[in-house]
mmCIF file of C-alpha atoms in Angstrom:
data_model
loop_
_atom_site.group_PDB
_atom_site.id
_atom_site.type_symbol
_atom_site.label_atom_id
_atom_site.label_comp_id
_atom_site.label_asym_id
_atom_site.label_seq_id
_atom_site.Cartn_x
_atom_site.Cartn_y
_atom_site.Cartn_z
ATOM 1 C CA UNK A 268 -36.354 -1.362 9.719
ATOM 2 C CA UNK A 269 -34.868 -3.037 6.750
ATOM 3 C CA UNK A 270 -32.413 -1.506 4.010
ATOM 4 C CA UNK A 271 -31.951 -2.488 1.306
ATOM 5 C CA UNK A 272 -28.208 -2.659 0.032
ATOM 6 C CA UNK A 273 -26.735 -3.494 -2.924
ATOM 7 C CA UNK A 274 -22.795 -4.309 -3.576
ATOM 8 C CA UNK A 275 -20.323 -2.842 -6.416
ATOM 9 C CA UNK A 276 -17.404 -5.270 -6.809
ATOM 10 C CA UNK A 277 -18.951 -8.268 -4.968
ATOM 11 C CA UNK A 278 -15.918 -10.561 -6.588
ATOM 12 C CA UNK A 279 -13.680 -9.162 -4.667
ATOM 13 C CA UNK A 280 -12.189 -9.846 -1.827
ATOM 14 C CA UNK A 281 -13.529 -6.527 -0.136
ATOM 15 C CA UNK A 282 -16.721 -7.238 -1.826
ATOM 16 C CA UNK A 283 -16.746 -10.640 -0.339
ATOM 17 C CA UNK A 284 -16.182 -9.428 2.943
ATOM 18 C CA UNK A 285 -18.683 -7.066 2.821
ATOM 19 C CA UNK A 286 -21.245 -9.339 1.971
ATOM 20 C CA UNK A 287 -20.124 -12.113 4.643
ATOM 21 C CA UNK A 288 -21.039 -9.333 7.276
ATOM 22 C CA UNK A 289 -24.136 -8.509 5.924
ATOM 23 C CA UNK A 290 -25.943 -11.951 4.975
ATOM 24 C CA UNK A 291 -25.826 -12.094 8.877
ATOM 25 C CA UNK A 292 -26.813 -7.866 9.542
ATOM 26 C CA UNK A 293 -30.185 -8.588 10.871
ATOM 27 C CA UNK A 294 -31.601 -5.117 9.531
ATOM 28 C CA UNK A 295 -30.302 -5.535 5.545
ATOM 29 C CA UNK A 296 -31.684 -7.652 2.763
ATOM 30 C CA UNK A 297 -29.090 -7.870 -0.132
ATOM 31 C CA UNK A 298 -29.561 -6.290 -3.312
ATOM 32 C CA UNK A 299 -27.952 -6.011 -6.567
ATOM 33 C CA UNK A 300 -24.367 -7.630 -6.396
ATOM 34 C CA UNK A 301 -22.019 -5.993 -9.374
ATOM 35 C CA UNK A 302 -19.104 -6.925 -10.523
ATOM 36 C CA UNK A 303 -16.985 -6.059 -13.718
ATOM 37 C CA UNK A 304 -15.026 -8.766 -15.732
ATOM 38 C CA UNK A 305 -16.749 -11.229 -13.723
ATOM 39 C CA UNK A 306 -20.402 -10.104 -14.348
ATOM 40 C CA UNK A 307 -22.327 -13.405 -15.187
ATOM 41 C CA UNK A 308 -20.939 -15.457 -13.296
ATOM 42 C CA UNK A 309 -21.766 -16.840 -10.382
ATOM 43 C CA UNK A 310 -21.297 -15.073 -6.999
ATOM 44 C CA UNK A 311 -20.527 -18.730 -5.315
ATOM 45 C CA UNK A 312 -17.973 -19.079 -8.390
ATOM 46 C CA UNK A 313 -16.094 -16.479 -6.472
ATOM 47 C CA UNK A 314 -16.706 -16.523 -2.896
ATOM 48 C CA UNK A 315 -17.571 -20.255 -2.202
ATOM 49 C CA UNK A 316 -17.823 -19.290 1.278
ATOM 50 C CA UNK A 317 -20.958 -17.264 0.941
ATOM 51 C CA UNK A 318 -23.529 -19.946 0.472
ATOM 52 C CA UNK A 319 -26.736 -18.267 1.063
ATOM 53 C CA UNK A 320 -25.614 -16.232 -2.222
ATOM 54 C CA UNK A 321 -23.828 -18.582 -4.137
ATOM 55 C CA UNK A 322 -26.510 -19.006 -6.806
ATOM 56 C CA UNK A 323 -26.688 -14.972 -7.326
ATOM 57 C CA UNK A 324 -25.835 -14.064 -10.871
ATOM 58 C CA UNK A 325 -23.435 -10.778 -10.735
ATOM 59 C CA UNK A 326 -24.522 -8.628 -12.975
ATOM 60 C CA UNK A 327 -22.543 -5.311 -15.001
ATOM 61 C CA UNK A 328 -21.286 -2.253 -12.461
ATOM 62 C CA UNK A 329 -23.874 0.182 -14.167
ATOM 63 C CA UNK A 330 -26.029 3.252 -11.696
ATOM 64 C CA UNK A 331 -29.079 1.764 -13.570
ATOM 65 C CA UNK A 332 -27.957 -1.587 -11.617
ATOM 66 C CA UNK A 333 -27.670 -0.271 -8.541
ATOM 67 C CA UNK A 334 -30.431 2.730 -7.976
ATOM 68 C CA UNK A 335 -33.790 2.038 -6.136
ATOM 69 C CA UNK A 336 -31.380 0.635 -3.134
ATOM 70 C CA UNK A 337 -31.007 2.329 0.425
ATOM 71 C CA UNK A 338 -27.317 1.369 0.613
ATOM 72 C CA UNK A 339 -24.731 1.148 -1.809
ATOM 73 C CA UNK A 340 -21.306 0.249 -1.179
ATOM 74 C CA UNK A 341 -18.730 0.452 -3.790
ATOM 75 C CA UNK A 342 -15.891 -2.010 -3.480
ATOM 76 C CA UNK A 343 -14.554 -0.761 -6.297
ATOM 77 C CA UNK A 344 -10.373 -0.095 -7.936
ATOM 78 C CA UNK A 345 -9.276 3.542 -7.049
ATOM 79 C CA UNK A 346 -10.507 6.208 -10.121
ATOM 80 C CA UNK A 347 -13.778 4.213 -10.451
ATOM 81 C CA UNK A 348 -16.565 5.242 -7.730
ATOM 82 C CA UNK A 349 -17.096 9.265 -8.231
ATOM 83 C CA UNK A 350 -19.043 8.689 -11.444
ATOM 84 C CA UNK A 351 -21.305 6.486 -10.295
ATOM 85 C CA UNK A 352 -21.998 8.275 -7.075
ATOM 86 C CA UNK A 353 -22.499 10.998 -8.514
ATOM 87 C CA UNK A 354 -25.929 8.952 -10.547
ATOM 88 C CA UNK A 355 -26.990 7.253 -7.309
ATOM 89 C CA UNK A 356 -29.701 9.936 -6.031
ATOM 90 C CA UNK A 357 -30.685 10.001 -2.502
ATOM 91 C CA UNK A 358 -28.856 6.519 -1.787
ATOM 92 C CA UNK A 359 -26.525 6.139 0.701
ATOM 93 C CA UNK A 360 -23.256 5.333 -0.812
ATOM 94 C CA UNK A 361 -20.243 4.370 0.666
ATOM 95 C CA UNK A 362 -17.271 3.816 -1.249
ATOM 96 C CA UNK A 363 -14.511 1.639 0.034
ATOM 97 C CA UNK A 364 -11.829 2.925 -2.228
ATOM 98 C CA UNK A 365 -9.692 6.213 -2.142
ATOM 99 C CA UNK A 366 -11.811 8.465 -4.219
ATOM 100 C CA UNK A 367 -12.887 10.767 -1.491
ATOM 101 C CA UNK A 368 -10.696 9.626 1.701
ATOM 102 C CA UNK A 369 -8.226 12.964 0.941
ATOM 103 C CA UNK A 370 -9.373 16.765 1.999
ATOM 104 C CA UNK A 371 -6.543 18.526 -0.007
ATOM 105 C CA UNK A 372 -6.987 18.480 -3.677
ATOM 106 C CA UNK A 373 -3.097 19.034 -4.635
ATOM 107 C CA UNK A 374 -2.735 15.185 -2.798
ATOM 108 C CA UNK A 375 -4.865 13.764 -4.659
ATOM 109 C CA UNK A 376 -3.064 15.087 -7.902
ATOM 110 C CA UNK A 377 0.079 13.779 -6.273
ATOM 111 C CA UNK A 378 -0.578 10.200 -5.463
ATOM 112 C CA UNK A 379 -3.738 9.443 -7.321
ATOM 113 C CA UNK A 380 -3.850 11.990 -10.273
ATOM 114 C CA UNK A 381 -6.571 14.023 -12.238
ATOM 115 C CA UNK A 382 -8.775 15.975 -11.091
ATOM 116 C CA UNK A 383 -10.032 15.649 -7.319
ATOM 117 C CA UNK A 384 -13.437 14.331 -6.967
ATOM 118 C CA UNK A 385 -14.249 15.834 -4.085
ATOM 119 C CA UNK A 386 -14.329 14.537 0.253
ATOM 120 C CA UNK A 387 -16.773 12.926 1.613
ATOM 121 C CA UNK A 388 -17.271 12.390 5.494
ATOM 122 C CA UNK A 389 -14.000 9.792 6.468
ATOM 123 C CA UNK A 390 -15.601 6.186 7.519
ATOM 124 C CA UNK A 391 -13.340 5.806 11.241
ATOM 125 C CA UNK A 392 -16.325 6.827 14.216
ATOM 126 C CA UNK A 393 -13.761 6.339 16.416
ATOM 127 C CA UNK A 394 -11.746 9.599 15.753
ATOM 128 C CA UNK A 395 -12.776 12.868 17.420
ATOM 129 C CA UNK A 396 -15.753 14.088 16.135
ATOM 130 C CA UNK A 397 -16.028 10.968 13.439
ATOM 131 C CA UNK A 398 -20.001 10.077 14.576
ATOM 132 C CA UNK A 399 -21.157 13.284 14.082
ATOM 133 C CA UNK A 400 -19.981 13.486 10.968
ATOM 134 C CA UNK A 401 -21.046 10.060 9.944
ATOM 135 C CA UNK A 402 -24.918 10.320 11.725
ATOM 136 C CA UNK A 403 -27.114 10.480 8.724
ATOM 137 C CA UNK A 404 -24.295 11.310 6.219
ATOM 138 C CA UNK A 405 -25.698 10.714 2.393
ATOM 139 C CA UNK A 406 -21.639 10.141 1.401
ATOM 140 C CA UNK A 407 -19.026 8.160 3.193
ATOM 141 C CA UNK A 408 -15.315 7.160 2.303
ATOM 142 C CA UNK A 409 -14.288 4.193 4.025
ATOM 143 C CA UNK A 410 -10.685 4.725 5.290
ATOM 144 C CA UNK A 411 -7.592 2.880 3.682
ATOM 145 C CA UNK A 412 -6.403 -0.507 5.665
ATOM 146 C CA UNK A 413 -3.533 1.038 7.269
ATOM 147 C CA UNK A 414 -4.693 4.566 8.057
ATOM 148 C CA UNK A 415 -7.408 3.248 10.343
ATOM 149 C CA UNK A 416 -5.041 1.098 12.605
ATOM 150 C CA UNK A 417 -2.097 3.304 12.511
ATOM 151 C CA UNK A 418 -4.365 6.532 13.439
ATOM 152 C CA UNK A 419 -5.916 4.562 16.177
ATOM 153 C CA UNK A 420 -3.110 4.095 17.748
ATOM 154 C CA UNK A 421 -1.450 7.003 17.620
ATOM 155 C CA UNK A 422 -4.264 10.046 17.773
ATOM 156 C CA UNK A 423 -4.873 10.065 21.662
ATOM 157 C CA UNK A 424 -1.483 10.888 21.890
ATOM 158 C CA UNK A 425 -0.930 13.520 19.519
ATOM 159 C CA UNK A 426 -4.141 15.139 20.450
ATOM 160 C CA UNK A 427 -3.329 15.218 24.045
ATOM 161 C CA UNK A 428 -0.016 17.004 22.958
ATOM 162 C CA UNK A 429 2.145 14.028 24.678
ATOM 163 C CA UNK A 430 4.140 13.447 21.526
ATOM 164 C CA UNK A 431 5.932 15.168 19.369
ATOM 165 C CA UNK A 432 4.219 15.471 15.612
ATOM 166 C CA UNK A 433 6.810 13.123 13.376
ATOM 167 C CA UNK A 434 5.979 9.372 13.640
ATOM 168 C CA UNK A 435 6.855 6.471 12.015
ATOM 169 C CA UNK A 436 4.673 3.557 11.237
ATOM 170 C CA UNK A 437 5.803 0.069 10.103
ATOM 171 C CA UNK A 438 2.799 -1.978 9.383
ATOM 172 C CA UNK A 439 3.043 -5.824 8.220
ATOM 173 C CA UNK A 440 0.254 -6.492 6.142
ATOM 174 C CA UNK A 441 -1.599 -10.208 4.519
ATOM 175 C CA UNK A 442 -1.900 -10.371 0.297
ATOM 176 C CA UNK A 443 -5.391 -9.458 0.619
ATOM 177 C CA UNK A 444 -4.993 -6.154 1.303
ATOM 178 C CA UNK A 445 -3.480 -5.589 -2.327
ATOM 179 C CA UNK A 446 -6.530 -6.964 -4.016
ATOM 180 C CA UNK A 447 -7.797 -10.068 -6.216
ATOM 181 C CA UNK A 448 -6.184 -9.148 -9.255
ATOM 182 C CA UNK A 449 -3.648 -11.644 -10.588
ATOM 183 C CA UNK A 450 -0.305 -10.170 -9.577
ATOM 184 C CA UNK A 451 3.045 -11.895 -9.892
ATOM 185 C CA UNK A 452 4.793 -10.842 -6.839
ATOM 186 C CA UNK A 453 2.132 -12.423 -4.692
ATOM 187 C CA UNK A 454 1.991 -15.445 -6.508
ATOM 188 C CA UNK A 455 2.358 -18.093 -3.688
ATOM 189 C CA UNK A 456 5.401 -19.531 -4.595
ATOM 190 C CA UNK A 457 6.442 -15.725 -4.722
ATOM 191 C CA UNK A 458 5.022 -15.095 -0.401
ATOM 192 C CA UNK A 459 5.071 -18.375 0.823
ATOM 193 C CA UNK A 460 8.160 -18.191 3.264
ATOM 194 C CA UNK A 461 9.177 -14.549 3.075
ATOM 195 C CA UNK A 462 8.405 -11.087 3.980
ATOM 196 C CA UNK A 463 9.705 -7.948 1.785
ATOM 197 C CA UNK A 464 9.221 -4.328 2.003
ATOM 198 C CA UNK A 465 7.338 -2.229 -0.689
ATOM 199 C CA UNK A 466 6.623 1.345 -0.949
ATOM 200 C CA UNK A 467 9.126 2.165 0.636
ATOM 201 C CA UNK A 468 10.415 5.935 0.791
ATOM 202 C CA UNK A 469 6.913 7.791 1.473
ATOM 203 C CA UNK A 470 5.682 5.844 -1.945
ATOM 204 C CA UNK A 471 2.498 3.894 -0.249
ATOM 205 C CA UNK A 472 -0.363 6.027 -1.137
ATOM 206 C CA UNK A 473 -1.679 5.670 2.445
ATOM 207 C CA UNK A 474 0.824 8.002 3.472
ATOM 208 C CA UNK A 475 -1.040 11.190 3.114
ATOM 209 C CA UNK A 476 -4.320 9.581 4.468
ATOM 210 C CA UNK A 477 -2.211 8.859 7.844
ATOM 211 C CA UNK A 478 -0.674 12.900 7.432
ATOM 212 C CA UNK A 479 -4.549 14.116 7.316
ATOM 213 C CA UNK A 480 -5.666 12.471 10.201
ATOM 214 C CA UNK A 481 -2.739 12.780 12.343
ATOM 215 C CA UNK A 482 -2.318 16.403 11.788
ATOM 216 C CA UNK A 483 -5.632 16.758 12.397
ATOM 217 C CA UNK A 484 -5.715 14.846 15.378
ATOM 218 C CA UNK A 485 -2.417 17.149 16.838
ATOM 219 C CA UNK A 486 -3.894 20.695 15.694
ATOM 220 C CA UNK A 487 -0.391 21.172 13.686
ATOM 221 C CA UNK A 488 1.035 19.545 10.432
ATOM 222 C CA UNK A 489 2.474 15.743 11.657
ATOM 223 C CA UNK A 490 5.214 14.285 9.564
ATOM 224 C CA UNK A 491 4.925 10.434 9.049
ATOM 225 C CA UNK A 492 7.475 7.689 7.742
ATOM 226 C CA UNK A 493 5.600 4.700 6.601
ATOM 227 C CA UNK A 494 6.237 1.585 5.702
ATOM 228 C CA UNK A 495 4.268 -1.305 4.532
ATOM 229 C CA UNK A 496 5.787 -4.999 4.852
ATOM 230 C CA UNK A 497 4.361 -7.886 2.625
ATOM 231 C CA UNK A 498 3.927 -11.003 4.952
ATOM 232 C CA UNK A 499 3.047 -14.975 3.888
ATOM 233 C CA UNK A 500 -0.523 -14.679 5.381
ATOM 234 C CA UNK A 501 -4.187 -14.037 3.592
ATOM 235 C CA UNK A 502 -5.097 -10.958 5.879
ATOM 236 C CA UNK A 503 -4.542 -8.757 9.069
ATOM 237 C CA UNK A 504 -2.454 -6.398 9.763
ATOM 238 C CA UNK A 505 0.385 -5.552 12.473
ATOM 239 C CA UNK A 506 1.602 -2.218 12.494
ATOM 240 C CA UNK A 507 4.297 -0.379 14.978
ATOM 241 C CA UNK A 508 3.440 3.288 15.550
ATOM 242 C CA UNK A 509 6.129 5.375 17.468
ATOM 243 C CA UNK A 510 6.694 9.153 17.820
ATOM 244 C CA UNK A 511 9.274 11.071 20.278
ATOM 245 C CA UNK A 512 7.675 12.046 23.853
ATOM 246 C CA UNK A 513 7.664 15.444 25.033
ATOM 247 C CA UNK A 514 9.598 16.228 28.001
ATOM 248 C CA UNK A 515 8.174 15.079 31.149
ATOM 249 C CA UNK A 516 5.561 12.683 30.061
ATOM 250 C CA UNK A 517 5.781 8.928 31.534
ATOM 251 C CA UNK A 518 4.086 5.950 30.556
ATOM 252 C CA UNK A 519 1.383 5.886 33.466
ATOM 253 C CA UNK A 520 0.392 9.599 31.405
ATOM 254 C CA UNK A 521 0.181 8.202 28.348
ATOM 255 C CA UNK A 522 -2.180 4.815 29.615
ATOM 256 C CA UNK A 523 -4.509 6.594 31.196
ATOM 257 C CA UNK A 524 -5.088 9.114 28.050
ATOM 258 C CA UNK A 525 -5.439 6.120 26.233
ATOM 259 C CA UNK A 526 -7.488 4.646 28.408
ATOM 260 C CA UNK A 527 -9.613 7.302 28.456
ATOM 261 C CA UNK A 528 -10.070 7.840 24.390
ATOM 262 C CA UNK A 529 -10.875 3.743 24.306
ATOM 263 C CA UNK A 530 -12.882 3.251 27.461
ATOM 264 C CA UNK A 531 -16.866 2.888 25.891
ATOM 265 C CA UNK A 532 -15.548 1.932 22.400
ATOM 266 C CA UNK A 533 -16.981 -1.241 21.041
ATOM 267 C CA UNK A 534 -14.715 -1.992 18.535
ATOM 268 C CA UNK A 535 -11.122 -0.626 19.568
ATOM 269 C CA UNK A 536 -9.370 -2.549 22.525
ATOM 270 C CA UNK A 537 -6.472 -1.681 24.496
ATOM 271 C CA UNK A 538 -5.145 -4.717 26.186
ATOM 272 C CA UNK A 539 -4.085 -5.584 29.590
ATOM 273 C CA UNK A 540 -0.326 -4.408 30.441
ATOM 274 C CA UNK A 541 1.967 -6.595 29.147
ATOM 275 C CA UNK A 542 0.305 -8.855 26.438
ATOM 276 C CA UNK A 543 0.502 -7.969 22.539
ATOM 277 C CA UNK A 544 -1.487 -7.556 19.927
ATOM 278 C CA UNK A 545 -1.499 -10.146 17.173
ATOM 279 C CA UNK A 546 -3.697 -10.495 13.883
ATOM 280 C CA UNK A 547 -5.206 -14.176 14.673
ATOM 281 C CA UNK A 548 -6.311 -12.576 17.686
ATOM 282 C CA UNK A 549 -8.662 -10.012 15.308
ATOM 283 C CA UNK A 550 -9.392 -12.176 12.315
ATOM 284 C CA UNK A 551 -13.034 -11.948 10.885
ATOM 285 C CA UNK A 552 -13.576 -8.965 14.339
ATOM 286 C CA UNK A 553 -14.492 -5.434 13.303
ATOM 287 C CA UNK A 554 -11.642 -4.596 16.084
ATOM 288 C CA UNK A 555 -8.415 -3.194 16.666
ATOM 289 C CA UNK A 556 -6.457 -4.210 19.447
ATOM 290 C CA UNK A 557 -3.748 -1.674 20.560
ATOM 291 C CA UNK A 558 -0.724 -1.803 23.218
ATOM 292 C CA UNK A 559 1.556 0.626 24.473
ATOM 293 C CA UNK A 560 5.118 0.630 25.607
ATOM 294 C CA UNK A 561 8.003 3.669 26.410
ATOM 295 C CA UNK A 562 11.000 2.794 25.393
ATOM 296 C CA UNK A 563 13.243 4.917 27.575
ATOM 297 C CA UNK A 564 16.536 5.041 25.538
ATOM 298 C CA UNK A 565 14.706 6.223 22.815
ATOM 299 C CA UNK A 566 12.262 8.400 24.503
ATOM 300 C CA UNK A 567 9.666 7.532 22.456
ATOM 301 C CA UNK A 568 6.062 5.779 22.586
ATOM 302 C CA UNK A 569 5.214 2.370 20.606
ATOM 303 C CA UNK A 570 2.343 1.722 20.151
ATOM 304 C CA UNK A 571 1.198 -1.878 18.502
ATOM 305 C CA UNK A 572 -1.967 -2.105 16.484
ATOM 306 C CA UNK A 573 -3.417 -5.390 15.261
ATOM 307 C CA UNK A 574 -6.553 -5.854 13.093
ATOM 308 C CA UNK A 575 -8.036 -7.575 9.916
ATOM 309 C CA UNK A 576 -7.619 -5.470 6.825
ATOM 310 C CA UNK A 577 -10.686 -6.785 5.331
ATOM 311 C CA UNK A 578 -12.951 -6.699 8.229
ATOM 312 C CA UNK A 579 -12.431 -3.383 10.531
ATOM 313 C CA UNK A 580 -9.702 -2.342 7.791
ATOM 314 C CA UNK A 581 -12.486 -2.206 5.146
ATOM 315 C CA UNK A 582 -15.750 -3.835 5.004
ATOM 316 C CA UNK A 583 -16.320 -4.077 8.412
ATOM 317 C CA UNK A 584 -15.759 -0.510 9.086
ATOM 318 C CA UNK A 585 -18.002 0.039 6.113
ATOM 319 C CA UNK A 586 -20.920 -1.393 7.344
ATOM 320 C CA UNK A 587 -20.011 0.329 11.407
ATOM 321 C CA UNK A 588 -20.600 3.351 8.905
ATOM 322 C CA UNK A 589 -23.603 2.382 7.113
ATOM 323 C CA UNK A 590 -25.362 1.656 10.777
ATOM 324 C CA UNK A 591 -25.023 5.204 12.236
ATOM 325 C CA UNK A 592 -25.672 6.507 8.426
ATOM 326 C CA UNK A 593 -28.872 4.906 8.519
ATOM 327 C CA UNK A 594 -29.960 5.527 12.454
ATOM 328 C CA UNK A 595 -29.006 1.583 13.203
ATOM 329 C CA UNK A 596 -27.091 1.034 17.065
ATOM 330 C CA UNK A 597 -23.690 1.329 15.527
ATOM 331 C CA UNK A 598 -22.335 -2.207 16.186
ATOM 332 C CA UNK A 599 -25.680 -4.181 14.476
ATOM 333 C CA UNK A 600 -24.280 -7.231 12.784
ATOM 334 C CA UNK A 601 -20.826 -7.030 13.798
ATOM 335 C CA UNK A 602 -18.377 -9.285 15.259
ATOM 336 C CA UNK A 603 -16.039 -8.724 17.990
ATOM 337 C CA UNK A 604 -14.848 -12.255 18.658
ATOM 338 C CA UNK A 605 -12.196 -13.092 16.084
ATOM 339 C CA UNK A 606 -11.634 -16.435 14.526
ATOM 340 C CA UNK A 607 -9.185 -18.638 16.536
ATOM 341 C CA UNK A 608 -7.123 -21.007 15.977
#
């Protein structure tokens, strides 16, 4: 079986990633690469680590571009992906942005304004129910960086009714996670050295991402406090996930429903007692490496996630997608062995 799969947004650094994993997907042969204010150039001009493409021209983001493929991801800015979709036939697309991650329309007005362009089935297989809805699925929206770390850790708990429904996540993040796009405050000179807070309030537009699948994970509506913390590193992602046990429930409870909810999954690991995740530990792995702890005087579970943003945060999780989409074994092509030192 080989698809044929073509990128939107191949100068990017999702883009990149996404192609990294697939010049090395023994089922895909790579299609049109798209980009916008870089079409022309050279793909190599960008990504200097993808030799086996570096000579590929990037042509203009157009559906006449990218129709006649089996695949098409779109690793595309946030507004940009529901027209195209919409001219991409009997594809399957799968759009890395936000454009169809949210269920209620009013949230999308909220954070994202305009008008709604619909849902499409949400990109983590790992949640209950997530295969089924992703076997064969014509339409896929990969989930936002933080949402799939942060709802790994905390949904065997809420759905086993151990926690109350009002967490808090605190999630340090790398620069990549904000995009290419020349921005001041992550300038080097600007990152290099410090860490700083942004979004701050329940203004990160992941927030009602983690809300969906955390509510839907505990039956009942979940509250969550996020917030994201700019680090001095490329990529990955640490996040801190707490919520308030429920009376009666110890930490031997809440490691063997964890257990349980992780035992045959490929890509999501919970670690022996007693050692922590970290991000160099996951770097270039489609994984997400999880630890729990009680902290008594609180009463309340922590839970530690680690993972890279741009491989199991994004592309990587893209592509886990695009395998059960297309009848592939879901991990084809993907790492779990991270990148060390």
């Amino acid at each position: 079986m080989t698809i044929r799969a073509a990128v939107a947004g191949a100068s990017g650094y999702a883009g990149g990633e996404l192609l990294r994993l697939l010049v090395g997907h023994p089922e895909v042969e790579i299609g049109a690469l798209t980009a916008g204010g870089n079409a022309g150039t050279l793909l190599g001009d960008h990504h200097p680590n993808l030799q086996p493409l570096a000579d590929r021209v990037l042509t203009e983001t157009t559906a006449d571009e990218l129709r006649g493929h089996d695949v098409v991801f779109l690793a595309l800015p946030h507004g940009h992906s529901a027209a195209i979709a919409a001219e991409l036939g009997e594809a399957v697309v799968i759009d890395c942005g936000a454009d169809h991650r949210l269920n209620d329309p009013t949230d999308w007005a909220r954070w994202y304004g305009g008008e709604h362009p619909g849902t499409w089935p949400y990109g983590i297989p790992e949640l209950p129910g997530g295969r089924e809805r992703l076997s064969s699925a014509m339409r896929i929206a990969v989930p936002g960086c933080f949402p799939t770390v942060s709802s790994l850790a905390l949904v065997p708990a809420l759905g086993a009714g151990l926690v109350e429904p009002d967490a808090v996540v605190v999630a340090v993040t790398g620069t990549s996670g904000a995009g290419r796009s020349l921005k001041p405050h992550l300038l080097s000179a600007e990152v290099m050295g410090s860490a700083s807070a942004y979004g701050v309030g329940g203004a990160h537009r992941h927030t009602p991402e983690l809300v969906q699948n955390l509510s839907a994970a505990a039956g009942a509506p979940v509250k969550v406090s996020f917030t994201p913390v700019l680090a001095p590193m490329p990529r990955g992602i640490l996040a801190t996930c707490s919520a308030p046990l429920r009376d009666g429930v110890d930490e031997a409870a809440l490691r063997a429903v964890y257990a349980q909810a992780y035992a045959d999954e490929s890509f999501v690991r919970m670690l022996p007692e007693g050692q922590w995740p970290q991000t160099s530990a996951t770097l270039g792995a489609n994984t997400v490496h999880l630890q729990l702890a009680v902290d008594a005087d609180a009463a309340r579970l922590v839970v530690i996630g680690a993972e890279d943003n741009l491989t199991k945060g994004t592309a990587g999780g893209a592509v886990q997608c695009m395998n059960l989409a297309t009848g592939l074994p879901e991990a084809t092509g993907l790492p779990t062995a991270g990148v060390a030192p």
